Amino acid sequence: MVAQREPARGSAPGGESEHFVVVFPGYHRAWGNWIAHRLESHGHRTTLQRWDPDREQPLEEALGDLQLASGRVLLVLSDVFLQLGPRTEADWNAVLRGYVAEHADRFAAVNLTNRELLPATAVLEPVALWGIGEEEAERRLLNRLGLRPRRVPVPQPGYTSRYPNDPPDVWGEVPRRNARFTGRDLILNELQERLMDAEHGAAVCTLVGTAGIGKTQIAAEYAHRFGPDYDVVWWVNCDQRNTQRDTFGQLAVELGLDRAGEVGERVRAVREALRRNEPSGRWLLIFDGWEEPEDAATYLPHGGSGHVLITSRNKSWRTTTEIKQISAFKRAESTGYLMRRAPHITAEQADQVAGEFQDLPLQLAQAAAWLGEEGMEVPEYLRMVRGVGLTRLESGTMPDDYPYSSLTSWSMLLNKLRKSEPRTVDLLSLCAVFAPGRIPLGLVRGIPSSELPENLRWLVTDRSGWARALDSLVNYSVLTREARNPSAGDTEQSDSVHMHQVVHSVISELTQGRNSDTFREVVHRLLVEADPGTPRDSRQWGLYAELMPHLLASGAPASKERRVQEMLLNCLRYCYASGEYSLGAEMADAIRADWETFMGGEDQQMLVLTSLQGNLLRAGGHFRNAQALDSARLERLRAVPQPGGVHEEAVMDATSCLAADLRLLGQYDEALQLQEQVVEVSRRLYGPEEWTSLLAQHNLAVGLRLLGRYDEAYETDLDTLRKREQVLRARHPDTLASGNACARDLRLMGRYQEALARQELSIRLHVQVLGAQHPQTLLARHNLMLCQRRAGTPRQDIATAMALLFDQQEQVHNRTHFTTLSLMTDYGNFLREHGDLTLARELLTEAEDGFRALLGPAHPVPTAMQSNMGLVLAAEGERDGALNMFEQALAGLTSLLGPDHPATLGCALNTSGGRHLGEALEDAYELSTDTLKRCRRVLGEDHPLTLSCMVANAIDLRALRRRDEARAVESEALERLTRSLGAQHQQTLSARQRTRPYWDYEPYLG
């Protein structure tokens, strides 16, 4: 590659402008750029030359080619430079003492390493730039070239590289640079060009290829090589969804954003900050191992001038990003890599090894480590890998396209280590118990040695032995080190390593059965020590996210240790608190499968598991699965009565969980009866103000609300709120939940202004305590918008806020989650009311279908949803279709909830309007009259639904030419509306205009 840079303008007095050819290996691109820029700033011309001549080209000829350009050649030297080709020391010594010495006036050099270079490099008089500041480096550079300092204006490119020794302002989680990284220069340069040339906001590229092909290594090298072009470089490991969310969210702290919020809020804040190029537009995000393109909208900042690099095996990324297919090494890259790590082998032998392993980077790294560390001759090595059979290795351990000789190579390494370094095999066996990917190995050094098996106590007591074993595995390319986490105090306990999934599969198989129980117990002990014990504290969620991948891999659910079981339950509590409902439900299912083999259903740990599993299933929308689980538990407990309070507590907890399931499934009466039992037992056992009793009372109010008994629900919620404020204080999440409940009750009671005032205060506290995207905060914001809509807040304010909330709700949960469907419905109702019938129809149809799939057809929610669709049809002029929807909703709700439920009364109001539009005037009047009577009795004279029924009844009377009666009813309705809602409220104004009122159904599952 030759890049001719623009000549500097306005040559300053005091010396002639010179031309320099800056020659650098791709590994030191940043230094080449910085040197060229510094020389240009002093009025000189430069040509950048990335240099890696073919092995077949004589060095003297390659160096001679550099002199075809005018001026001097400046070599950027390091041990990497002297290994290019690769070249032997003899090759370099010969050319340095001969050709270079003869043309010494045309060559100069800088030295970027603190390691000793070949003695013959003295002819170049290299000046050391390693480990010094920028000003001193510039002074030394000019002094070596005999140049006088002078400043001239230099046109600045869009991305000006910083001094390579100065890291970016934010540098997070990037793997250590691989000093043995080989080749891939064309790929790296193409990546940089693609990202730089992409349109604003579209600089996203995905590296796609099979496991072990080198995607991660390329991404890491890109970060190091081009890091000086950026102010923010952040690496996100995507092995697990929760780990991905947490790591991405941690960037909020580095960017100076609010760190106190829930993970989802931090994720959103980071994405928005990068989209706005805050604090800088020079940012690079790298997502390693991201296999799920459907999550792209959650993380990718669509906008901003930064860059995104993704590694994945999933070719589906081509639909959302530009992809770059990564294949095996080119043969020259393979042989060059092998010869650098094993200098004693010939080019022909390197070619044989490369062919044996099909140029696969991962396997070549292991082969090179073996050949280089052992000094084995290639014929012997190839004979061994071709001749050793691994009959016990299960098929499917390695990808189908991997050469079988790779397996024997790993087996040879294990056999060698068992003989010469048994402690290294101990450490490797320990790693194999973890999941592949990132392994928090250093945590083992925090375990007291007395709690380790005698043969493994060296892990804690022998510090040098630990270091030697770890270095050996790194040298043999079994593991790679990850940078220590500064937040952990930069201690050995923060050491973590990375094991590739292919390596992990083979090593796990080859070490299987070797004291496996012992190693599993050590890992379990480590996981217990790592458990912070506070799963509801969002500040600890990063630690729990790191533990989750290793629970099943280590066989932790099979442990009979009480501490391990409690750690597993804490991880499930973390999943529930952080909103990782699907992950938690899967984990709970796996734990149950093991526990049932040695634990009874009435065991305390199993009861807690069942309760947590039901909560996770319920929160994730799997209501029937939760009900089946909770019903079976309650049946077992009731069938085996036991004396004592523990059993009664277990029955109460199971009853509470089943009541919650039944509420969600629409069985409101039965749920309320069960919840009343829970309240009675909890008050008797704990007293009326204890946490469990207050939770039971809170859930009792939910049941009352679902039955339309709003006044009773409000009195219950208000009492709970007052007690929680005293016992838990005002900022506790449970207290905030009671505040939400009171505001919802007030709104449903028609006291809109009171509801709005309470909810506005509640929102401020929610954001401060939980963060703007915590699931509970999202529910509070949803309720706030409904309060605003009923209280008469300007339309545009609500429209903007609702659209934003809908986007955030979908990110935190998903589009089919029941809370998202509820918001989708209310958003559709709002859009219909304000004329956007097309989008309203789409949203309401999707929401109704979603609820029907989730709850079944015989449930109050999807049944009442038909009334909302009827309003859309009526607005579109489809009178018959609208009436059909209204009638179906009314009949269904009357059967499910009874004729006096507020939801049924609202559907009746709409149905009377549909009959009126269809000119069935007598039927309309009969229904509106009956509905008005029921509303007065159930909701009171001044409830907004009652007053809407009065207006509708007056319109029906007027259509029947009973004008005096109509005038009297209308006059009373207007008087009451003005008194209760105000003269300028939209409902009052509509009544004055004699616009027939309607009722929106707002789905609420409890």
PDB file of N, CA and C in Angstrom, residues 341-345 366-378 380-381 384 409 412-417 419-421 472 475-476:
ATOM      1  N   ARG A 341       6.400 -18.079  14.742  1.00  0.00           N
ATOM      2  CA  ARG A 341       6.287 -18.689  16.065  1.00  0.00           C
ATOM      3  C   ARG A 341       7.183 -19.920  16.214  1.00  0.00           C
ATOM      4  N   ALA A 342       7.531 -20.538  15.104  1.00  0.00           N
ATOM      5  CA  ALA A 342       8.429 -21.700  15.130  1.00  0.00           C
ATOM      6  C   ALA A 342       9.552 -21.451  14.120  1.00  0.00           C
ATOM      7  N   PRO A 343      10.534 -20.629  14.469  1.00  0.00           N
ATOM      8  CA  PRO A 343      11.553 -20.195  13.497  1.00  0.00           C
ATOM      9  C   PRO A 343      12.371 -21.334  12.913  1.00  0.00           C
ATOM     10  N   HIS A 344      12.375 -22.500  13.544  1.00  0.00           N
ATOM     11  CA  HIS A 344      13.232 -23.584  13.065  1.00  0.00           C
ATOM     12  C   HIS A 344      12.641 -24.322  11.872  1.00  0.00           C
ATOM     13  N   ILE A 345      11.364 -24.067  11.515  1.00  0.00           N
ATOM     14  CA  ILE A 345      10.771 -24.816  10.411  1.00  0.00           C
ATOM     15  C   ILE A 345      10.975 -24.072   9.104  1.00  0.00           C
ATOM     16  N   GLN A 366      -2.748 -23.120  17.696  1.00  0.00           N
ATOM     17  CA  GLN A 366      -2.382 -24.223  18.579  1.00  0.00           C
ATOM     18  C   GLN A 366      -1.200 -25.009  18.018  1.00  0.00           C
ATOM     19  N   ALA A 367      -1.213 -25.236  16.704  1.00  0.00           N
ATOM     20  CA  ALA A 367      -0.097 -25.966  16.086  1.00  0.00           C
ATOM     21  C   ALA A 367       1.205 -25.185  16.216  1.00  0.00           C
ATOM     22  N   ALA A 368       1.123 -23.875  15.997  1.00  0.00           N
ATOM     23  CA  ALA A 368       2.327 -23.052  16.104  1.00  0.00           C
ATOM     24  C   ALA A 368       2.841 -23.023  17.526  1.00  0.00           C
ATOM     25  N   ALA A 369       1.931 -22.987  18.492  1.00  0.00           N
ATOM     26  CA  ALA A 369       2.347 -22.998  19.890  1.00  0.00           C
ATOM     27  C   ALA A 369       3.070 -24.312  20.206  1.00  0.00           C
ATOM     28  N   TRP A 370       2.514 -25.420  19.714  1.00  0.00           N
ATOM     29  CA  TRP A 370       3.132 -26.719  19.959  1.00  0.00           C
ATOM     30  C   TRP A 370       4.522 -26.782  19.325  1.00  0.00           C
ATOM     31  N   LEU A 371       4.593 -26.422  18.071  1.00  0.00           N
ATOM     32  CA  LEU A 371       5.881 -26.498  17.373  1.00  0.00           C
ATOM     33  C   LEU A 371       6.890 -25.527  17.971  1.00  0.00           C
ATOM     34  N   GLY A 372       6.425 -24.322  18.316  1.00  0.00           N
ATOM     35  CA  GLY A 372       7.340 -23.327  18.836  1.00  0.00           C
ATOM     36  C   GLY A 372       7.796 -23.622  20.248  1.00  0.00           C
ATOM     37  N   GLU A 373       6.878 -24.029  21.120  1.00  0.00           N
ATOM     38  CA  GLU A 373       7.234 -24.286  22.506  1.00  0.00           C
ATOM     39  C   GLU A 373       8.084 -25.548  22.649  1.00  0.00           C
ATOM     40  N   GLU A 374       7.734 -26.578  21.877  1.00  0.00           N
ATOM     41  CA  GLU A 374       8.418 -27.863  22.015  1.00  0.00           C
ATOM     42  C   GLU A 374       9.629 -27.992  21.094  1.00  0.00           C
ATOM     43  N   GLY A 375       9.693 -27.146  20.066  1.00  0.00           N
ATOM     44  CA  GLY A 375      10.790 -27.285  19.104  1.00  0.00           C
ATOM     45  C   GLY A 375      10.711 -28.575  18.317  1.00  0.00           C
ATOM     46  N   MET A 376       9.514 -29.130  18.231  1.00  0.00           N
ATOM     47  CA  MET A 376       9.342 -30.408  17.528  1.00  0.00           C
ATOM     48  C   MET A 376       9.524 -30.210  16.031  1.00  0.00           C
ATOM     49  N   GLU A 377      10.062 -31.217  15.384  1.00  0.00           N
ATOM     50  CA  GLU A 377      10.211 -31.172  13.940  1.00  0.00           C
ATOM     51  C   GLU A 377       8.864 -31.466  13.274  1.00  0.00           C
ATOM     52  N   VAL A 378       8.640 -30.838  12.157  1.00  0.00           N
ATOM     53  CA  VAL A 378       7.346 -30.942  11.488  1.00  0.00           C
ATOM     54  C   VAL A 378       7.005 -32.371  11.081  1.00  0.00           C
ATOM     55  N   GLU A 380       7.669 -35.197  12.467  1.00  0.00           N
ATOM     56  CA  GLU A 380       7.208 -35.929  13.637  1.00  0.00           C
ATOM     57  C   GLU A 380       5.837 -35.424  14.077  1.00  0.00           C
ATOM     58  N   TYR A 381       5.662 -34.114  14.049  1.00  0.00           N
ATOM     59  CA  TYR A 381       4.379 -33.533  14.464  1.00  0.00           C
ATOM     60  C   TYR A 381       3.254 -34.009  13.554  1.00  0.00           C
ATOM     61  N   MET A 384       2.295 -37.575  14.123  1.00  0.00           N
ATOM     62  CA  MET A 384       1.501 -37.774  15.332  1.00  0.00           C
ATOM     63  C   MET A 384       0.045 -37.351  15.133  1.00  0.00           C
ATOM     64  N   SER A 409      -4.257 -33.058  17.621  1.00  0.00           N
ATOM     65  CA  SER A 409      -3.273 -32.056  18.043  1.00  0.00           C
ATOM     66  C   SER A 409      -3.558 -31.593  19.467  1.00  0.00           C
ATOM     67  N   MET A 412      -2.632 -34.376  21.918  1.00  0.00           N
ATOM     68  CA  MET A 412      -1.189 -34.414  22.138  1.00  0.00           C
ATOM     69  C   MET A 412      -0.768 -33.374  23.163  1.00  0.00           C
ATOM     70  N   LEU A 413      -1.318 -32.191  23.035  1.00  0.00           N
ATOM     71  CA  LEU A 413      -0.963 -31.123  23.971  1.00  0.00           C
ATOM     72  C   LEU A 413      -1.352 -31.512  25.392  1.00  0.00           C
ATOM     73  N   LEU A 414      -2.571 -32.051  25.561  1.00  0.00           N
ATOM     74  CA  LEU A 414      -3.007 -32.449  26.906  1.00  0.00           C
ATOM     75  C   LEU A 414      -2.110 -33.530  27.486  1.00  0.00           C
ATOM     76  N   ASN A 415      -1.756 -34.507  26.673  1.00  0.00           N
ATOM     77  CA  ASN A 415      -0.889 -35.587  27.156  1.00  0.00           C
ATOM     78  C   ASN A 415       0.474 -35.052  27.570  1.00  0.00           C
ATOM     79  N   LYS A 416       0.979 -34.110  26.794  1.00  0.00           N
ATOM     80  CA  LYS A 416       2.282 -33.521  27.123  1.00  0.00           C
ATOM     81  C   LYS A 416       2.217 -32.756  28.440  1.00  0.00           C
ATOM     82  N   LEU A 417       1.161 -31.957  28.609  1.00  0.00           N
ATOM     83  CA  LEU A 417       1.015 -31.165  29.833  1.00  0.00           C
ATOM     84  C   LEU A 417       0.805 -32.056  31.052  1.00  0.00           C
ATOM     85  N   LYS A 419       2.167 -34.804  31.682  1.00  0.00           N
ATOM     86  CA  LYS A 419       3.455 -35.335  32.098  1.00  0.00           C
ATOM     87  C   LYS A 419       4.366 -34.251  32.663  1.00  0.00           C
ATOM     88  N   SER A 420       4.387 -33.094  32.005  1.00  0.00           N
ATOM     89  CA  SER A 420       5.367 -32.068  32.372  1.00  0.00           C
ATOM     90  C   SER A 420       4.810 -30.969  33.267  1.00  0.00           C
ATOM     91  N   GLU A 421       3.521 -30.654  33.147  1.00  0.00           N
ATOM     92  CA  GLU A 421       2.935 -29.549  33.899  1.00  0.00           C
ATOM     93  C   GLU A 421       1.555 -29.937  34.433  1.00  0.00           C
ATOM     94  N   SER A 472       1.426 -20.576  30.701  1.00  0.00           N
ATOM     95  CA  SER A 472       1.598 -21.724  29.822  1.00  0.00           C
ATOM     96  C   SER A 472       0.378 -21.906  28.924  1.00  0.00           C
ATOM     97  N   ASN A 475       0.428 -19.237  26.318  1.00  0.00           N
ATOM     98  CA  ASN A 475       1.466 -19.483  25.314  1.00  0.00           C
ATOM     99  C   ASN A 475       1.062 -20.572  24.334  1.00  0.00           C
ATOM    100  N   TYR A 476       0.315 -21.563  24.835  1.00  0.00           N
ATOM    101  CA  TYR A 476      -0.131 -22.640  23.959  1.00  0.00           C
ATOM    102  C   TYR A 476      -1.438 -22.290  23.240  1.00  0.00           C
TER     103      TYR A 476
END
